[in-house]
GROMACS .gro file of N, CA and C in nm:
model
  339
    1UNK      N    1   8.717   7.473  18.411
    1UNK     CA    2   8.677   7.514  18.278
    1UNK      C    3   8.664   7.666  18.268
    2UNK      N    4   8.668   7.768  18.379
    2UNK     CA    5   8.620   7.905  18.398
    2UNK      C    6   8.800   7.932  18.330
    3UNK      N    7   8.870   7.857  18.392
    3UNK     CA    8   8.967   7.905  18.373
    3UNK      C    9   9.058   7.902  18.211
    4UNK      N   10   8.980   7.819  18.147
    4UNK     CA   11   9.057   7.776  17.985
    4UNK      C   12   8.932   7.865  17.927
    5UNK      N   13   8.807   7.920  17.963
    5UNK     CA   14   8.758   8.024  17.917
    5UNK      C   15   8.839   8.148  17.924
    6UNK      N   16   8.866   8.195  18.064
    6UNK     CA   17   8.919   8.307  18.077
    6UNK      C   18   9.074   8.317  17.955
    7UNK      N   19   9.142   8.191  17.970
    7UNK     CA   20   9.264   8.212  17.891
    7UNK      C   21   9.206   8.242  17.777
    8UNK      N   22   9.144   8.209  17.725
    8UNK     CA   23   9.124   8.155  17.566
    8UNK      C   24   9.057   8.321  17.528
    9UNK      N   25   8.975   8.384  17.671
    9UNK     CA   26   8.964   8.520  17.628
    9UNK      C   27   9.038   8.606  17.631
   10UNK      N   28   9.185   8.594  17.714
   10UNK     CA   29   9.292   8.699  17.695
   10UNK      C   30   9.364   8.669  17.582
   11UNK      N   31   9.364   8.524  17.512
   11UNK     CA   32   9.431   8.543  17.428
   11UNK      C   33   9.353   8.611  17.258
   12UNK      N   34   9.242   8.641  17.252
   12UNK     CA   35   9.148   8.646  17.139
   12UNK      C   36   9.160   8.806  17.145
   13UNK      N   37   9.151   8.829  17.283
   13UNK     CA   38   9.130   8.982  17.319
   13UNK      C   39   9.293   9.070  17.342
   14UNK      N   40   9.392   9.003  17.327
   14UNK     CA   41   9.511   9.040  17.370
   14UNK      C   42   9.531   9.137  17.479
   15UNK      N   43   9.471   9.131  17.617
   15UNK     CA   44   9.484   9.187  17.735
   15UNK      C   45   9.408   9.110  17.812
   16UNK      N   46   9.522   9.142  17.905
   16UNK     CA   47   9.486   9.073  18.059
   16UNK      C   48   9.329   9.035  18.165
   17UNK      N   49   9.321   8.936  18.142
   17UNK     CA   50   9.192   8.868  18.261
   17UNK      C   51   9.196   8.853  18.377
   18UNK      N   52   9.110   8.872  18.463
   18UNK     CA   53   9.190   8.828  18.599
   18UNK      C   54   9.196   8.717  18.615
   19UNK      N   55   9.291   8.679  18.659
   19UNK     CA   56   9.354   8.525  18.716
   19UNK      C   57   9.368   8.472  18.843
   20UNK      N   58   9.310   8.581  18.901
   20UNK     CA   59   9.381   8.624  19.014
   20UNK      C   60   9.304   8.491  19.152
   21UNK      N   61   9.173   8.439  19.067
   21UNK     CA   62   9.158   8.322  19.153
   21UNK      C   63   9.186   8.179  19.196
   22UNK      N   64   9.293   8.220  19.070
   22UNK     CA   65   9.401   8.056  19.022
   22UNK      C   66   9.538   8.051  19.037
   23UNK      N   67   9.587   7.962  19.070
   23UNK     CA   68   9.751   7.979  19.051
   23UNK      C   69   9.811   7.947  18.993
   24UNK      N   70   9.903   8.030  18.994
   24UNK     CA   71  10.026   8.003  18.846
   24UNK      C   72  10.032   7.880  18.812
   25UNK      N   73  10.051   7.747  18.889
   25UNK     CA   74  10.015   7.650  18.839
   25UNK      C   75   9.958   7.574  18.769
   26UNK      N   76   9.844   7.667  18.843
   26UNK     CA   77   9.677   7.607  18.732
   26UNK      C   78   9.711   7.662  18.619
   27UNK      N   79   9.764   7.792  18.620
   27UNK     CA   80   9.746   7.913  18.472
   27UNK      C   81   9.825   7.835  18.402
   28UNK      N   82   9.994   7.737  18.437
   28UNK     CA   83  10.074   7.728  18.304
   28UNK      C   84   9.975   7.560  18.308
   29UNK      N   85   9.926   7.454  18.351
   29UNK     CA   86   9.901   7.383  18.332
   29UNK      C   87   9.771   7.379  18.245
   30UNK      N   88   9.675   7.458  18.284
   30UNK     CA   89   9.612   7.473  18.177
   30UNK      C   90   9.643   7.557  18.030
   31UNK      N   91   9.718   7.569  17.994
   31UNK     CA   92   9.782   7.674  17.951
   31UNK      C   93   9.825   7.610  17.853
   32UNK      N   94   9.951   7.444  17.906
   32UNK     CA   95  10.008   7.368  17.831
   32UNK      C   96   9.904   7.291  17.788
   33UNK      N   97   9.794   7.274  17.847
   33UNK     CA   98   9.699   7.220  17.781
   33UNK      C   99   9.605   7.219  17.642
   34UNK      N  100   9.606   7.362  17.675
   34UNK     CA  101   9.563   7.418  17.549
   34UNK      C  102   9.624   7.388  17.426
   35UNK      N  103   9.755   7.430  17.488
   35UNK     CA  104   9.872   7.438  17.307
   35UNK      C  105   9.846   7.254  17.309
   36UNK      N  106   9.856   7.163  17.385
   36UNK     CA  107   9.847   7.035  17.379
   36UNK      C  108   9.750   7.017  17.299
   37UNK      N  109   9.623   7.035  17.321
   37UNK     CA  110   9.464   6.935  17.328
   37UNK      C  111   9.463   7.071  17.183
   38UNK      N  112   9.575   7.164  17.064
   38UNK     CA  113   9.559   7.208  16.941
   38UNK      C  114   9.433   7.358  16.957
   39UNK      N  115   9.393   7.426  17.121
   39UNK     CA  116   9.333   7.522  17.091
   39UNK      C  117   9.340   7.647  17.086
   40UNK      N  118   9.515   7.631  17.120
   40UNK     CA  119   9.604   7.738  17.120
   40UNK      C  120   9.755   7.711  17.073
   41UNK      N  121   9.840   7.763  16.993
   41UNK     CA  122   9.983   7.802  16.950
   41UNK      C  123  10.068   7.855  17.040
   42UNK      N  124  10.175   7.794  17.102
   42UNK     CA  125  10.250   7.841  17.183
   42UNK      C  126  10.344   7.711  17.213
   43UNK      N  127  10.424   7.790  17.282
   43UNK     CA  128  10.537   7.700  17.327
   43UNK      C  129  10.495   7.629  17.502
   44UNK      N  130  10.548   7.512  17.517
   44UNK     CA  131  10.556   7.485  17.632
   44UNK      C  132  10.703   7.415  17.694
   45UNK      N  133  10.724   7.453  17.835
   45UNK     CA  134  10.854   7.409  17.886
   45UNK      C  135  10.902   7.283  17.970
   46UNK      N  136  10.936   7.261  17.989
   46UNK     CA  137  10.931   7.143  18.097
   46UNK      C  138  11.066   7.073  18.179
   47UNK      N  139  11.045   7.086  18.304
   47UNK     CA  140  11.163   7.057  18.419
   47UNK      C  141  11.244   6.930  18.393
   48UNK      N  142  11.350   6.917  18.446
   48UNK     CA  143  11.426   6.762  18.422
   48UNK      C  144  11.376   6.663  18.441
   49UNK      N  145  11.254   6.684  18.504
   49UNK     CA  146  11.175   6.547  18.541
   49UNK      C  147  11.022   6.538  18.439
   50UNK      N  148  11.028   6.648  18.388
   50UNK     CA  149  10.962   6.611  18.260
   50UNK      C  150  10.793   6.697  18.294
   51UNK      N  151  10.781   6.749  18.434
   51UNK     CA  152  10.680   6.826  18.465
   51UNK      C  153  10.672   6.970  18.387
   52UNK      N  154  10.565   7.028  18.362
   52UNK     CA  155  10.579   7.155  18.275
   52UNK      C  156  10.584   7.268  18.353
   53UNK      N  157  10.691   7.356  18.364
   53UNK     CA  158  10.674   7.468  18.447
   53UNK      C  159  10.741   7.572  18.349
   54UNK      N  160  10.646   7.557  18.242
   54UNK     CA  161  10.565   7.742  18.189
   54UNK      C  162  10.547   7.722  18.042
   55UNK      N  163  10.500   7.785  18.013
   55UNK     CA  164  10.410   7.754  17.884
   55UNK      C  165  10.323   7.934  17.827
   56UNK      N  166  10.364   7.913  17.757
   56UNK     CA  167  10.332   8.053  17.652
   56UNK      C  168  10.261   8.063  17.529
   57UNK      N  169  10.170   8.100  17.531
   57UNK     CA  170   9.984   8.116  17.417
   57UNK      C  171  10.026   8.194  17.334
   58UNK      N  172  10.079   8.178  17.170
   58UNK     CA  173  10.101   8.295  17.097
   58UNK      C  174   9.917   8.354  17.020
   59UNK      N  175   9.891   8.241  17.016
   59UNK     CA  176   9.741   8.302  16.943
   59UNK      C  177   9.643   8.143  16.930
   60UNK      N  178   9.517   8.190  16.902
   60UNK     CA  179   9.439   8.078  16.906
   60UNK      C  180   9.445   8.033  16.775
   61UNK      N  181   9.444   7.870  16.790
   61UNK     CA  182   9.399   7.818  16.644
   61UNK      C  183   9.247   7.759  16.612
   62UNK      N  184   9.180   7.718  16.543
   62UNK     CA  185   9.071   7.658  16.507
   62UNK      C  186   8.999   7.665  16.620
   63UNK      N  187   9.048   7.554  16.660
   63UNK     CA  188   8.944   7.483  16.759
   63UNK      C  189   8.922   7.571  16.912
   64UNK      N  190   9.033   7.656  16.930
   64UNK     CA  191   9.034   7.756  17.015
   64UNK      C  192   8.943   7.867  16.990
   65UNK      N  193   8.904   7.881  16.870
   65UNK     CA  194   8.790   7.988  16.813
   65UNK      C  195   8.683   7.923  16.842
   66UNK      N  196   8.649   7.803  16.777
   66UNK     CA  197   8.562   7.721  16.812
   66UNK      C  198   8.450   7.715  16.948
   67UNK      N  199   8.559   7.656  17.041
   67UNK     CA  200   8.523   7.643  17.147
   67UNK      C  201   8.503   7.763  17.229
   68UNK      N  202   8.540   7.894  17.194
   68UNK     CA  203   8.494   8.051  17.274
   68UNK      C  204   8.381   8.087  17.206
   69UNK      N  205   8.374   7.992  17.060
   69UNK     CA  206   8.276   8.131  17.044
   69UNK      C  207   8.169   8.053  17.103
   70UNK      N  208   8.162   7.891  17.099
   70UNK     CA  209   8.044   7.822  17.201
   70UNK      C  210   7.998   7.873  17.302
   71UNK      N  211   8.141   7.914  17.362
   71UNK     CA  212   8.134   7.980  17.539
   71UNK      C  213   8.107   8.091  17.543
   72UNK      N  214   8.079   8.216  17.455
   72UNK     CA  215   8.084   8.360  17.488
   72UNK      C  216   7.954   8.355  17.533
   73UNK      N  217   7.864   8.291  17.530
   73UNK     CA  218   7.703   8.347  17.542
   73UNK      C  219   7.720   8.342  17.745
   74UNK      N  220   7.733   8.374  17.818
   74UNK     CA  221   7.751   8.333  17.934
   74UNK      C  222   7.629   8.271  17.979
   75UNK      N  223   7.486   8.301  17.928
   75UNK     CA  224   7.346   8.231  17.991
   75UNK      C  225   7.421   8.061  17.948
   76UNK      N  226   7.414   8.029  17.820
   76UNK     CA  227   7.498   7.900  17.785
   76UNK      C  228   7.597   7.819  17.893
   77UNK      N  229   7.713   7.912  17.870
   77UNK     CA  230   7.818   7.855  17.976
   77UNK      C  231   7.766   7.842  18.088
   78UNK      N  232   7.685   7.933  18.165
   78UNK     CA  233   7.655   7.871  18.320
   78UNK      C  234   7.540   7.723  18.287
   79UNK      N  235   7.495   7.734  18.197
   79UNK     CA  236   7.348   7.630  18.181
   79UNK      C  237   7.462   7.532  18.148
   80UNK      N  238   7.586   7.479  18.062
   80UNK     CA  239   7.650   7.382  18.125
   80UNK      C  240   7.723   7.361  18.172
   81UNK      N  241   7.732   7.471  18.262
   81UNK     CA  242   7.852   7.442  18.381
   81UNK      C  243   7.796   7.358  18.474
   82UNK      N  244   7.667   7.393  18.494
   82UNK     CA  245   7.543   7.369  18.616
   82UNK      C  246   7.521   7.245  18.563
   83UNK      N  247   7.529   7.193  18.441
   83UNK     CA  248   7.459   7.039  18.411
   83UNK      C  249   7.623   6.980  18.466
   84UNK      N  250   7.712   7.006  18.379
   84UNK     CA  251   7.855   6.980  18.480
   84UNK      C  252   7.863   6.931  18.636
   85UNK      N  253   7.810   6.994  18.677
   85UNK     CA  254   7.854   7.018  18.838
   85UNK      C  255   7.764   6.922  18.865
   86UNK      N  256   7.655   6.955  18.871
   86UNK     CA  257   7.503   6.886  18.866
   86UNK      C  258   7.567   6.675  18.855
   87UNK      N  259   7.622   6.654  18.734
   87UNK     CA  260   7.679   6.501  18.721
   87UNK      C  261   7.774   6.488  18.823
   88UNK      N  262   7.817   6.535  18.873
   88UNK     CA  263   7.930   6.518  19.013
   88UNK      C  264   8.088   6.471  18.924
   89UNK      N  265   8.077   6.460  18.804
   89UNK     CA  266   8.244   6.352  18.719
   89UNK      C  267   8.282   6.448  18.669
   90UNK      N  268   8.364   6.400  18.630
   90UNK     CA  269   8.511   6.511  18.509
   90UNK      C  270   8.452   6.510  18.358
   91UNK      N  271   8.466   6.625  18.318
   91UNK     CA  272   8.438   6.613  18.178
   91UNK      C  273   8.578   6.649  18.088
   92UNK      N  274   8.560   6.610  17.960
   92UNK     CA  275   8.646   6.623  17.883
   92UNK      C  276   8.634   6.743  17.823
   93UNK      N  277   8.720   6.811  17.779
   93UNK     CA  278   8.696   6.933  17.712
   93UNK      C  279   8.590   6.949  17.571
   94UNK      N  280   8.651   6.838  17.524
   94UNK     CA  281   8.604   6.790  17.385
   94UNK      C  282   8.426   6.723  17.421
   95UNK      N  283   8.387   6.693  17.578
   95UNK     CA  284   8.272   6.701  17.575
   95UNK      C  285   8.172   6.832  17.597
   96UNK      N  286   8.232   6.888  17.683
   96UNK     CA  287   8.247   7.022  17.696
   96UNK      C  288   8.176   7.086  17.593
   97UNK      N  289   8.264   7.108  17.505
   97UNK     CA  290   8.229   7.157  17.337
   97UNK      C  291   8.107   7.088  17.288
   98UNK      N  292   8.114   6.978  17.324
   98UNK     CA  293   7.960   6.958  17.230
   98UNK      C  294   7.875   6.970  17.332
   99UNK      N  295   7.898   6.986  17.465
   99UNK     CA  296   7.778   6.996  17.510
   99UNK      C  297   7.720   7.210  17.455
  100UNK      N  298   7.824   7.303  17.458
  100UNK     CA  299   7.810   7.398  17.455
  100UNK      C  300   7.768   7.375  17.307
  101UNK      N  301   7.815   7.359  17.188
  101UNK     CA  302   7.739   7.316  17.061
  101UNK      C  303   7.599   7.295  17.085
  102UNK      N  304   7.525   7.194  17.184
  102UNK     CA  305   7.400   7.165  17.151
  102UNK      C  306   7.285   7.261  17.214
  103UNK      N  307   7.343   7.356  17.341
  103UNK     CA  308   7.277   7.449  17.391
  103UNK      C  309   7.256   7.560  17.284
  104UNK      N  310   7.377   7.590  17.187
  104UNK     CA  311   7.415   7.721  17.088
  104UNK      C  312   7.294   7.661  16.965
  105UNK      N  313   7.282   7.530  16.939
  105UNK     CA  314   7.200   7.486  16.833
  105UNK      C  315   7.037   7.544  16.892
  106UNK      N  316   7.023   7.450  17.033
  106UNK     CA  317   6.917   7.484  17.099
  106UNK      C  318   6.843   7.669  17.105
  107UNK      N  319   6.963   7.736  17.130
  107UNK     CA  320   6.914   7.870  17.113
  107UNK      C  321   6.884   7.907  16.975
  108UNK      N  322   6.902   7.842  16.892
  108UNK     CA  323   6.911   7.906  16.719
  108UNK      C  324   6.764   7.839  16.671
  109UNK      N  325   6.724   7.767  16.772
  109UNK     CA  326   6.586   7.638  16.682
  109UNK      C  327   6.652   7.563  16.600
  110UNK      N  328   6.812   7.484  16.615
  110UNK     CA  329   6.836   7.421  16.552
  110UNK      C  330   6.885   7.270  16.590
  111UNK      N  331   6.807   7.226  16.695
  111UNK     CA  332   6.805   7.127  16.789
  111UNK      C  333   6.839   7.012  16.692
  112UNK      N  334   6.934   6.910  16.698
  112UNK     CA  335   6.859   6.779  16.621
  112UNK      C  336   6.734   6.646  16.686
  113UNK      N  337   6.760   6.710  16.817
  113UNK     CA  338   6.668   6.612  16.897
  113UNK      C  339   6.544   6.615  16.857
   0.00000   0.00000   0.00000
């Protein structure tokens, strides 16, 4: 998830993040993900066997705004990265988001709990 943050901030910010702890792999797979799962515009490519090898972010849409501006607070993002890690399972992106939604409510006094 550090890593569809980091994209989602080079693409908002139009210059380079370091990447440098992921590999190209990870970068176009999450990458095609994005333009997939609608939180980014871009093209994606894919080999004769139907695997994606490369994929290109022209700009964020909606839900790509969405979901950074959840994530920019970094106290937030680590508080659910740590509940993340903490459950030991996979999360969905789309849970992701609401979990970062209910921390962003939580900081505002706008809890529904």
């Amino acid at each position: 998830m550090d890593l569809i943050r980091l994209l989602l901030f080079e693409v908002e910010d139009e210059k380079e993040v370091d990447l440098s702890n992921y590999t190209e792999e990870e970068i176009v797979y999450n990458k095609a993900l994005l333009i997939r799962k609608k939180f980014c515009r871009g093209s994606v490519a894919k080999d004769s066997h139907g695997k994606v090898d490369a994929a290109h972010i022209i700009s964020l849409e909606w839900e790509g705004h969405y979901f950074l501006d959840a994530a920019r607070d970094n106290k937030i993002w680590e508080k659910v990265k740590k509940k993340i890690i903490s459950t030991g399972t996979a999360f969905t992106i789309s849970i992701i988001l609401e979990m970062l939604k209910k921390e962003l409510r939580n900081k505002f006094g706008l809890s529904r709990e």
